[in-house]
Coordinates of N, CA and C in Angstrom, one line a residue:
Chain A
A1 N -6.9 14.2 13.7 CA -6.3 14.5 12.3 C -5.9 13.2 11.8
Q2 N -6.1 13.2 10.4 CA -5.8 12.0 9.7 C -4.2 11.9 9.4
S3 N -3.7 10.8 9.5 CA -2.2 10.6 9.1 C -2.0 9.2 8.6
V4 N -0.8 9.1 7.9 CA -0.3 7.8 7.5 C 1.1 7.7 7.9
T5 N 1.6 6.7 8.4 CA 3.0 6.5 8.8 C 3.4 5.2 8.2
Q6 N 4.5 5.4 7.3 CA 5.2 4.3 6.8 C 6.5 4.0 7.5
L7 N 6.5 2.9 8.2 CA 7.4 2.6 9.2 C 8.9 2.5 8.8
D8 N 9.1 2.3 7.6 CA 10.5 2.0 7.0 C 10.7 2.9 5.8
S9 N 11.7 3.7 5.8 CA 12.0 4.5 4.6 C 12.6 3.7 3.5
H10 N 13.3 2.6 3.9 CA 14.1 1.8 2.9 C 14.0 0.3 3.4
V11 N 13.7 -0.6 2.5 CA 13.6 -2.0 2.8 C 14.4 -2.7 1.7
S12 N 15.2 -3.6 2.1 CA 16.1 -4.3 1.1 C 15.9 -5.8 1.3
V13 N 15.6 -6.5 0.2 CA 15.3 -7.9 0.2 C 16.1 -8.6 -0.9
S14 N 16.3 -9.9 -0.8 CA 16.9 -10.7 -1.9 C 15.7 -11.2 -2.8
E15 N 16.1 -11.3 -4.0 CA 15.1 -11.9 -4.9 C 14.6 -13.3 -4.5
G16 N 13.4 -13.5 -4.5 CA 12.8 -14.7 -4.1 C 12.3 -14.8 -2.7
T17 N 12.7 -13.8 -1.9 CA 12.4 -13.7 -0.4 C 11.2 -12.9 -0.3
P18 N 10.3 -13.0 0.9 CA 9.1 -12.2 1.2 C 9.4 -10.8 1.3
V19 N 8.4 -10.0 1.0 CA 8.4 -8.6 1.1 C 7.4 -8.1 2.2
L20 N 7.7 -7.3 3.0 CA 6.9 -6.6 4.0 C 7.0 -5.1 4.0
L21 N 6.1 -4.4 3.7 CA 6.2 -2.9 3.8 C 5.0 -2.5 4.8
R22 N 5.5 -1.8 5.8 CA 4.5 -1.5 6.9 C 3.9 -0.2 6.7
C23 N 2.7 -0.1 7.2 CA 1.9 1.2 7.0 C 0.9 1.3 8.2
N24 N 0.9 2.3 9.1 CA -0.2 2.5 10.0 C -0.8 3.9 9.7
Y25 N -2.1 3.9 10.1 CA -2.8 5.1 9.8 C -3.6 5.5 10.9
S26 N -4.0 6.8 10.9 CA -5.0 7.2 11.9 C -6.1 7.9 11.1
S27 N -7.4 7.6 11.5 CA -8.4 8.3 10.8 C -9.6 8.3 11.7
S28 N -10.4 9.4 11.8 CA -11.6 9.4 12.5 C -12.8 8.7 12.0
Y29 N -12.7 8.3 10.7 CA -13.7 7.7 10.0 C -13.3 6.4 9.4
S30 N -14.1 5.6 8.9 CA -13.7 4.4 8.2 C -13.1 4.9 6.9
P31 N -11.8 4.6 6.8 CA -11.0 5.1 5.7 C -11.0 4.1 4.4
S32 N -10.8 4.7 3.3 CA -10.3 3.9 2.2 C -8.8 4.0 2.2
L33 N -8.1 2.9 1.9 CA -6.8 2.7 2.0 C -6.2 2.2 0.6
F34 N -5.1 2.7 0.3 CA -4.5 2.3 -1.0 C -3.0 2.1 -0.8
W35 N -2.4 1.3 -1.7 CA -1.0 1.3 -2.0 C -0.8 1.6 -3.4
Y36 N 0.2 2.5 -3.6 CA 0.7 2.8 -5.0 C 2.1 2.6 -5.0
V37 N 2.5 2.3 -6.3 CA 3.9 2.1 -6.6 C 4.4 3.1 -7.6
Q38 N 5.6 3.6 -7.4 CA 6.2 4.5 -8.3 C 7.7 3.9 -8.7
H39 N 7.7 3.6 -10.0 CA 9.1 3.2 -10.5 C 9.8 4.5 -10.9
P40 N 11.2 4.3 -10.9 CA 12.0 5.6 -11.1 C 11.6 6.5 -12.3
N41 N 11.4 7.7 -12.0 CA 11.0 8.6 -13.1 C 9.7 8.3 -13.7
K42 N 8.8 7.8 -13.0 CA 7.5 7.4 -13.6 C 6.4 8.0 -12.6
G43 N 5.2 7.9 -13.1 CA 4.0 8.3 -12.3 C 3.7 7.2 -11.2
L44 N 2.5 7.4 -10.6 CA 2.1 6.4 -9.6 C 1.1 5.5 -10.2
Q45 N 1.2 4.3 -9.9 CA 0.3 3.2 -10.2 C -0.3 2.5 -9.0
L46 N -1.7 2.4 -9.1 CA -2.4 1.6 -8.1 C -2.0 0.2 -8.0
L47 N -1.6 -0.2 -6.8 CA -1.4 -1.7 -6.5 C -2.6 -2.4 -6.1
L48 N -3.3 -1.8 -5.0 CA -4.4 -2.3 -4.5 C -5.1 -1.4 -3.6
K49 N -6.4 -1.6 -3.3 CA -7.2 -0.7 -2.4 C -8.1 -1.4 -1.6
Y50 N -8.4 -0.9 -0.4 CA -9.3 -1.4 0.5 C -10.4 -0.4 0.8
T51 N -11.7 -0.8 0.5 CA -12.8 0.1 0.7 C -13.9 -0.5 1.5
S52 N -13.6 -1.1 2.6 CA -14.6 -1.7 3.7 C -15.2 -2.9 3.1
A53 N -14.6 -3.6 2.2 CA -15.2 -5.0 1.9 C -14.3 -6.0 2.5
A54 N -13.7 -6.9 1.8 CA -12.8 -7.9 2.5 C -11.6 -7.3 3.1
T55 N -11.2 -7.8 4.3 CA -10.0 -7.1 4.9 C -8.7 -7.6 4.2
L56 N -8.7 -8.7 3.6 CA -7.5 -9.1 2.9 C -7.7 -8.7 1.4
V57 N -6.8 -7.9 0.9 CA -6.9 -7.3 -0.5 C -5.9 -7.8 -1.3
K58 N -6.2 -8.3 -2.4 CA -5.2 -8.7 -3.4 C -5.1 -7.7 -4.6
G59 N -3.8 -7.5 -4.9 CA -3.5 -6.5 -5.9 C -2.8 -7.1 -7.0
I60 N -2.2 -6.1 -7.9 CA -1.5 -6.6 -9.0 C -0.1 -7.0 -8.6
N61 N 0.4 -7.9 -9.6 CA 1.8 -8.3 -9.4 C 2.1 -9.2 -8.1
G62 N 1.0 -9.9 -7.7 CA 1.2 -10.8 -6.6 C 1.3 -10.1 -5.2
F63 N 1.0 -8.8 -5.1 CA 0.9 -8.1 -3.8 C -0.4 -8.3 -3.2
E64 N -0.4 -8.3 -1.9 CA -1.7 -8.2 -1.1 C -1.4 -7.4 0.2
A65 N -2.5 -7.0 0.8 CA -2.4 -6.2 2.0 C -3.7 -6.5 2.9
E66 N -3.4 -6.5 4.1 CA -4.5 -6.9 5.1 C -4.8 -5.7 5.9
F67 N -6.1 -5.3 6.0 CA -6.6 -4.2 6.7 C -6.9 -4.7 8.2
K68 N -6.3 -4.2 9.2 CA -6.4 -4.6 10.6 C -6.9 -3.4 11.4
K69 N -8.1 -3.3 11.7 CA -8.6 -2.2 12.3 C -8.1 -2.0 13.7
S70 N -8.0 -3.1 14.4 CA -7.5 -3.0 15.8 C -6.1 -2.6 15.9
E71 N -5.4 -2.8 14.9 CA -4.0 -2.3 14.9 C -3.8 -1.1 14.1
T72 N -4.8 -0.5 13.5 CA -4.7 0.5 12.5 C -3.6 0.3 11.5
S73 N -3.6 -0.9 10.9 CA -2.5 -1.1 10.1 C -3.0 -1.6 8.7
F74 N -2.1 -1.5 7.7 CA -2.5 -1.8 6.3 C -1.2 -2.2 5.6
H75 N -0.6 -3.3 6.1 CA 0.8 -3.7 5.7 C 0.7 -4.4 4.3
L76 N 1.7 -4.1 3.4 CA 1.8 -4.6 2.1 C 2.8 -5.9 2.1
T77 N 2.4 -6.9 1.5 CA 3.2 -8.1 1.5 C 3.3 -8.8 0.1
K78 N 4.3 -9.5 -0.1 CA 4.4 -10.3 -1.3 C 5.3 -11.6 -1.0
P79 N 4.8 -12.7 -1.4 CA 5.6 -13.9 -1.0 C 7.0 -14.0 -1.5
S80 N 7.2 -13.5 -2.7 CA 8.5 -13.8 -3.3 C 8.9 -12.5 -4.2
A81 N 9.9 -11.8 -3.8 CA 10.2 -10.6 -4.4 C 10.9 -10.9 -5.8
H82 N 10.6 -10.1 -6.8 CA 11.2 -10.0 -8.1 C 11.9 -8.8 -8.3
M83 N 13.0 -8.9 -9.2 CA 13.8 -7.7 -9.4 C 13.0 -6.5 -9.9
S84 N 12.0 -6.8 -10.6 CA 11.1 -5.7 -11.1 C 10.3 -5.0 -10.1
D85 N 10.3 -5.5 -8.8 CA 9.5 -4.9 -7.8 C 10.2 -3.8 -7.1
A86 N 11.5 -3.5 -7.5 CA 12.3 -2.5 -6.9 C 11.8 -1.1 -7.4
A87 N 11.3 -0.3 -6.4 CA 10.5 0.8 -6.6 C 10.2 1.5 -5.4
E88 N 9.5 2.7 -5.3 CA 9.0 3.3 -4.2 C 7.6 3.1 -4.0
Y89 N 7.1 2.7 -2.7 CA 5.8 2.4 -2.5 C 5.1 3.4 -1.5
F90 N 4.0 3.8 -1.8 CA 3.3 4.8 -1.0 C 1.9 4.2 -0.4
C91 N 1.8 4.4 0.9 CA 0.6 4.0 1.5 C -0.3 5.3 1.5
V92 N -1.5 5.1 1.2 CA -2.4 6.3 1.0 C -3.7 6.1 1.7
V93 N -4.2 7.2 2.4 CA -5.5 7.1 3.1 C -6.4 8.1 2.6
S94 N -7.7 7.8 2.3 CA -8.6 8.7 2.0 C -9.7 8.7 3.1
P95 N -9.5 9.6 4.1 CA -10.4 9.5 5.2 C -11.8 9.8 5.1
E96 N -12.2 10.7 4.1 CA -13.5 11.0 3.9 C -13.8 11.1 2.4
R97 N -14.4 10.1 1.9 CA -14.5 10.1 0.5 C -15.3 11.3 -0.1
S98 N -16.3 11.8 0.7 CA -17.0 13.0 0.3 C -16.1 14.2 0.0
Q99 N -15.0 14.4 0.8 CA -14.1 15.4 0.5 C -13.1 15.0 -0.6
G100 N -12.8 13.7 -0.6 CA -11.9 13.2 -1.6 C -10.4 13.6 -1.5
N101 N -10.0 13.9 -0.3 CA -8.6 14.2 0.0 C -7.9 12.9 0.1
L102 N -6.6 12.9 -0.4 CA -5.7 11.8 -0.2 C -4.6 12.2 0.6
I103 N -4.2 11.3 1.6 CA -3.1 11.6 2.5 C -2.0 10.6 2.2
F104 N -0.8 11.0 1.8 CA 0.2 10.1 1.5 C 1.2 9.9 2.6
G105 N 1.7 8.6 2.9 CA 2.8 8.3 3.6 C 4.0 8.9 2.8
K106 N 5.2 8.9 3.6 CA 6.5 9.4 3.1 C 7.1 8.5 2.1
G107 N 6.6 7.2 2.0 CA 7.2 6.3 0.9 C 8.2 5.4 1.6
T108 N 8.2 4.2 1.0 CA 9.2 3.2 1.4 C 9.9 2.7 0.0
K109 N 11.3 2.9 0.1 CA 12.0 2.5 -1.1 C 12.3 1.0 -1.0
L110 N 11.9 0.2 -1.9 CA 12.3 -1.3 -1.9 C 13.4 -1.5 -2.9
S111 N 14.4 -2.1 -2.3 CA 15.5 -2.6 -3.1 C 15.5 -4.1 -3.2
V112 N 15.8 -4.7 -4.3 CA 15.8 -6.1 -4.5 C 17.1 -6.6 -5.0
K113 N 17.8 -7.4 -4.2 CA 19.1 -7.8 -4.5 C 19.1 -9.2 -5.3
P114 N 19.9 -9.3 -6.2 CA 19.9 -10.6 -7.1 C 20.4 -11.8 -6.2
Chain B
N1 N -8.0 6.0 -24.5 CA -8.3 6.7 -23.3 C -7.1 7.2 -22.6
A2 N -6.8 8.5 -22.7 CA -5.5 9.1 -22.3 C -5.4 9.1 -20.8
G3 N -6.5 9.2 -20.0 CA -6.4 9.4 -18.5 C -6.2 10.8 -18.2
V4 N -5.0 11.0 -17.4 CA -4.6 12.3 -17.0 C -3.2 12.6 -17.8
T5 N -3.3 13.8 -18.4 CA -2.2 14.3 -19.2 C -1.6 15.5 -18.5
Q6 N -0.3 15.4 -18.3 CA 0.4 16.7 -17.8 C 1.4 17.1 -18.8
T7 N 1.4 18.5 -19.0 CA 2.5 19.1 -19.8 C 3.1 20.3 -19.1
P8 N 4.3 20.7 -19.2 CA 5.3 19.8 -19.9 C 5.8 18.8 -18.9
K9 N 6.8 17.9 -19.5 CA 7.4 16.9 -18.6 C 8.5 17.4 -17.9
F10 N 9.2 18.4 -18.4 CA 10.5 18.9 -17.8 C 10.4 20.5 -18.1
R11 N 10.9 21.3 -17.1 CA 11.1 22.6 -17.2 C 12.1 23.2 -16.3
I12 N 13.0 24.1 -16.9 CA 13.8 24.8 -16.0 C 13.4 26.3 -16.1
L13 N 13.2 26.9 -14.9 CA 12.8 28.2 -14.8 C 13.9 29.1 -14.1
K14 N 13.9 30.4 -14.4 CA 14.8 31.2 -13.6 C 13.9 31.8 -12.4
I15 N 14.7 32.2 -11.4 CA 13.9 32.8 -10.3 C 13.1 34.1 -10.8
G16 N 11.9 34.2 -10.3 CA 11.1 35.3 -10.6 C 10.3 35.0 -11.9
Q17 N 10.6 34.0 -12.8 CA 9.8 33.7 -13.9 C 8.4 33.2 -13.5
S18 N 7.5 33.2 -14.5 CA 6.2 32.5 -14.2 C 5.9 31.4 -15.2
M19 N 5.1 30.4 -14.8 CA 4.7 29.5 -15.8 C 3.4 28.7 -15.3
T20 N 2.8 28.0 -16.3 CA 1.6 27.2 -16.0 C 1.9 25.8 -16.2
L21 N 1.6 25.0 -15.3 CA 1.6 23.5 -15.5 C 0.2 23.1 -16.0
Q22 N 0.2 22.4 -17.0 CA -1.1 22.0 -17.6 C -1.6 20.6 -17.1
C23 N -2.8 20.4 -16.9 CA -3.4 19.1 -16.6 C -4.7 19.0 -17.1
T24 N -4.9 17.9 -17.9 CA -6.2 17.6 -18.5 C -6.6 16.2 -18.3
Q25 N -7.9 15.8 -18.1 CA -8.3 14.5 -17.9 C -9.5 14.3 -18.8
D26 N -9.6 13.0 -19.3 CA -10.8 12.7 -20.2 C -11.7 11.6 -19.5
M27 N -11.8 11.6 -18.2 CA -12.5 10.6 -17.5 C -13.7 11.2 -16.8
N28 N -14.0 12.4 -16.9 CA -15.1 13.1 -16.4 C -15.2 13.1 -14.8
H29 N -14.0 13.1 -14.2 CA -14.0 13.0 -12.8 C -14.1 14.4 -12.2
N30 N -14.9 14.6 -11.1 CA -15.0 15.9 -10.6 C -13.8 16.3 -9.8
Y31 N -13.2 15.3 -9.0 CA -12.2 15.6 -8.1 C -10.8 15.7 -8.8
M32 N -10.1 16.8 -8.6 CA -8.8 16.9 -9.2 C -7.9 17.5 -8.2
Y33 N -6.5 17.1 -8.3 CA -5.6 17.5 -7.3 C -4.2 17.9 -7.9
W34 N -3.5 18.8 -7.3 CA -2.1 19.0 -7.6 C -1.3 18.7 -6.3
Y35 N -0.3 17.9 -6.6 CA 0.6 17.5 -5.6 C 2.1 17.8 -6.0
R36 N 2.8 18.0 -4.9 CA 4.4 18.2 -5.2 C 5.0 17.1 -4.5
Q37 N 6.1 16.5 -5.1 CA 6.8 15.4 -4.4 C 8.3 15.8 -4.3
D38 N 8.7 15.8 -3.1 CA 10.1 16.1 -2.7 C 10.8 14.8 -2.1
P39 N 12.0 14.7 -2.3 CA 12.6 13.4 -1.9 C 12.4 13.0 -0.4
G40 N 12.0 11.9 0.0 CA 11.8 11.5 1.3 C 10.6 12.2 2.0
M41 N 9.7 12.8 1.2 CA 8.6 13.6 1.8 C 7.3 13.1 1.4
G42 N 7.2 12.1 0.6 CA 5.9 11.8 0.0 C 5.4 12.8 -0.9
L43 N 4.0 12.8 -1.0 CA 3.4 13.8 -1.9 C 2.6 14.8 -1.0
K44 N 2.7 16.0 -1.2 CA 2.0 17.0 -0.5 C 1.0 17.8 -1.4
L45 N -0.2 18.0 -0.9 CA -1.3 18.5 -1.6 C -1.1 20.0 -1.7
I46 N -1.2 20.6 -2.9 CA -1.0 22.0 -3.2 C -2.4 22.7 -3.2
Y47 N -3.2 22.2 -4.2 CA -4.6 22.6 -4.3 C -5.5 21.5 -4.9
Y48 N -6.7 21.6 -4.6 CA -7.6 20.6 -5.1 C -8.9 21.2 -5.6
S49 N -9.6 20.5 -6.3 CA -10.9 21.0 -6.8 C -11.9 19.8 -6.8
V50 N -13.2 20.1 -6.3 CA -14.2 19.1 -6.3 C -15.2 19.2 -7.5
G51 N -14.9 20.2 -8.3 CA -15.7 20.3 -9.6 C -15.4 21.7 -10.2
A52 N -16.0 21.8 -11.4 CA -15.7 23.0 -12.2 C -16.2 24.2 -11.4
G53 N -15.3 25.2 -11.3 CA -15.7 26.5 -10.7 C -15.4 26.5 -9.2
I54 N -14.8 25.3 -8.7 CA -14.6 25.2 -7.2 C -13.2 24.7 -7.0
T55 N -12.4 25.6 -6.2 CA -11.1 25.1 -5.9 C -10.8 25.4 -4.4
D56 N -9.8 24.8 -3.8 CA -9.5 25.0 -2.4 C -8.1 24.7 -2.2
K57 N -7.5 25.3 -1.1 CA -6.1 25.2 -0.8 C -5.8 23.8 -0.2
G58 N -4.7 23.3 -0.4 CA -4.2 22.1 0.2 C -3.3 22.4 1.4
E59 N -2.3 21.5 1.5 CA -1.3 21.7 2.6 C -0.2 22.8 2.4
V60 N 0.1 22.9 1.1 CA 1.2 23.8 0.8 C 0.9 24.7 -0.4
P61 N -0.1 25.6 -0.3 CA -0.6 26.4 -1.4 C 0.3 27.7 -1.8
N62 N 1.1 28.1 -0.8 CA 1.8 29.4 -1.1 C 2.7 29.4 -2.3
G63 N 2.5 30.4 -3.1 CA 3.3 30.5 -4.3 C 2.6 29.9 -5.5
Y64 N 1.4 29.3 -5.4 CA 0.7 28.8 -6.5 C -0.8 29.3 -6.6
N65 N -1.3 29.2 -7.7 CA -2.7 29.4 -8.0 C -3.2 28.4 -9.0
V66 N -4.6 28.2 -8.9 CA -5.2 27.2 -9.8 C -6.5 27.9 -10.2
S67 N -7.1 27.2 -11.3 CA -8.4 27.7 -11.8 C -9.0 26.3 -12.3
R68 N -10.3 26.3 -12.4 CA -11.0 25.1 -12.8 C -12.3 25.5 -13.6
S69 N -12.0 26.0 -14.8 CA -13.1 26.5 -15.5 C -13.9 25.4 -16.3
T70 N -13.3 24.2 -16.5 CA -14.0 23.0 -17.0 C -13.7 21.8 -16.2
T71 N -14.5 20.8 -16.4 CA -14.2 19.6 -15.7 C -12.9 19.0 -16.1
E72 N -12.6 19.2 -17.4 CA -11.4 18.5 -18.0 C -10.1 19.1 -17.5
D73 N -9.9 20.4 -17.3 CA -8.7 21.1 -17.2 C -8.5 21.7 -15.7
F74 N -7.3 21.6 -15.2 CA -7.0 22.1 -13.9 C -5.5 22.5 -13.9
P75 N -5.2 23.7 -14.5 CA -3.9 24.2 -14.6 C -3.4 24.7 -13.2
L76 N -2.1 24.7 -13.0 CA -1.4 25.1 -11.9 C -0.5 26.2 -12.3
R77 N -0.6 27.5 -11.7 CA 0.2 28.6 -12.1 C 1.2 28.9 -11.0
L78 N 2.4 29.2 -11.4 CA 3.6 29.7 -10.6 C 3.7 31.1 -11.0
E79 N 3.6 32.0 -10.2 CA 3.7 33.5 -10.6 C 5.1 34.0 -10.5
L80 N 5.7 33.7 -9.3 CA 7.2 34.2 -9.2 C 8.0 33.0 -8.7
A81 N 8.5 32.3 -9.7 CA 9.1 31.0 -9.3 C 10.4 31.3 -8.2
A82 N 10.4 30.4 -7.3 CA 11.5 30.4 -6.3 C 12.2 29.0 -6.3
P83 N 13.5 29.1 -5.9 CA 14.1 27.7 -5.7 C 13.4 26.7 -4.9
S84 N 12.7 27.1 -3.9 CA 12.0 26.2 -3.0 C 10.8 25.5 -3.8
Q85 N 10.5 25.9 -5.0 CA 9.5 25.2 -5.8 C 10.1 24.3 -6.8
T86 N 11.4 24.1 -6.7 CA 12.0 22.9 -7.4 C 11.4 21.6 -6.8
S87 N 10.7 20.9 -7.8 CA 10.1 19.7 -7.3 C 9.6 18.9 -8.4
V88 N 9.0 17.8 -8.2 CA 8.2 17.1 -9.3 C 6.7 17.3 -8.8
Y89 N 5.9 17.7 -9.9 CA 4.5 18.0 -9.7 C 3.7 16.9 -10.3
F90 N 2.7 16.4 -9.6 CA 1.7 15.5 -10.1 C 0.3 16.0 -10.0
C91 N -0.4 15.8 -11.1 CA -1.8 16.1 -11.1 C -2.5 14.8 -11.0
A92 N -3.7 14.7 -10.3 CA -4.5 13.5 -10.2 C -5.9 13.8 -10.2
T93 N -6.7 12.7 -10.5 CA -8.2 12.8 -10.4 C -8.5 11.6 -9.6
L94 N -9.7 11.6 -8.9 CA -10.2 10.7 -8.0 C -11.6 10.3 -8.3
S95 N -11.7 9.0 -8.4 CA -13.2 8.4 -8.3 C -13.1 7.3 -7.2
T96 N -13.0 6.0 -7.6 CA -12.9 5.0 -6.6 C -11.4 4.8 -6.3
E97 N -10.6 5.4 -7.1 CA -9.2 5.4 -6.9 C -8.6 6.6 -7.5
A98 N -7.4 6.9 -7.3 CA -6.7 8.1 -7.8 C -6.0 7.8 -9.1
F99 N -6.0 8.5 -10.1 CA -5.3 8.4 -11.3 C -4.3 9.6 -11.4
F100 N -3.1 9.2 -11.7 CA -2.0 10.3 -11.8 C -1.5 10.5 -13.2
G101 N -1.1 11.8 -13.4 CA -0.4 12.1 -14.6 C 1.0 11.6 -14.4
Q102 N 1.9 11.7 -15.4 CA 3.2 11.2 -15.4 C 4.2 12.2 -14.7
G103 N 3.7 13.3 -14.3 CA 4.6 14.3 -13.6 C 5.2 15.3 -14.5
T104 N 5.5 16.4 -13.8 CA 6.4 17.5 -14.4 C 7.5 17.8 -13.5
R105 N 8.7 17.6 -14.0 CA 10.0 17.8 -13.2 C 10.4 19.3 -13.4
L106 N 10.2 20.2 -12.3 CA 10.5 21.6 -12.5 C 11.8 21.9 -11.6
T107 N 12.7 22.7 -12.2 CA 13.9 23.1 -11.6 C 13.9 24.7 -11.7
V108 N 14.0 25.3 -10.5 CA 14.1 26.8 -10.5 C 15.5 27.2 -10.1
V109 N 16.2 27.9 -11.0 CA 17.6 28.3 -10.7 C 17.8 29.8 -10.7

């Protein structure tokens, strides 16, 4: 069965320090992997996606993620947090693109302290 | 280009009432989805559709129904609202990435 585990429900960082949001997945097939961000009372916005091209994926707003097949991980990072990064982040796997299902992690709430 | 449009944005229902959450897209995507989001639980799939005339159950379909008569529209129907259906509902389409509507916040009292 396919699944996504976000290892931290809440991460708190200071402005200007690095961000690390962890995600592990299980999939029987080569998955497509995504990170989405949700600001309070808003919809979900795509940050970045991995679809079997380069393993280091760059997204919007300075975020990037590295696909590590041996570790079944797709952790999201940013070198320097900004106050506007405070939001909830979802790791998402699409295990079989022909079926088109999306499996969501439970989310990580990122807080950024001044 | 409107993308995915959901209506209404907010709704309060009484137990036992019915309503339809509307979702329409203008991107000509075949795949459409309804998710519900509960605090700390991520998004759970209610129903999905791979094209007009085809729908299938997701993880949490009980209490809901859908139809897909056109590519553009994918309404979600609640027949007998229950407090357990209090949630935020998102409609989405999928091509190389998923596109989400802004959500419908539903409260059943």
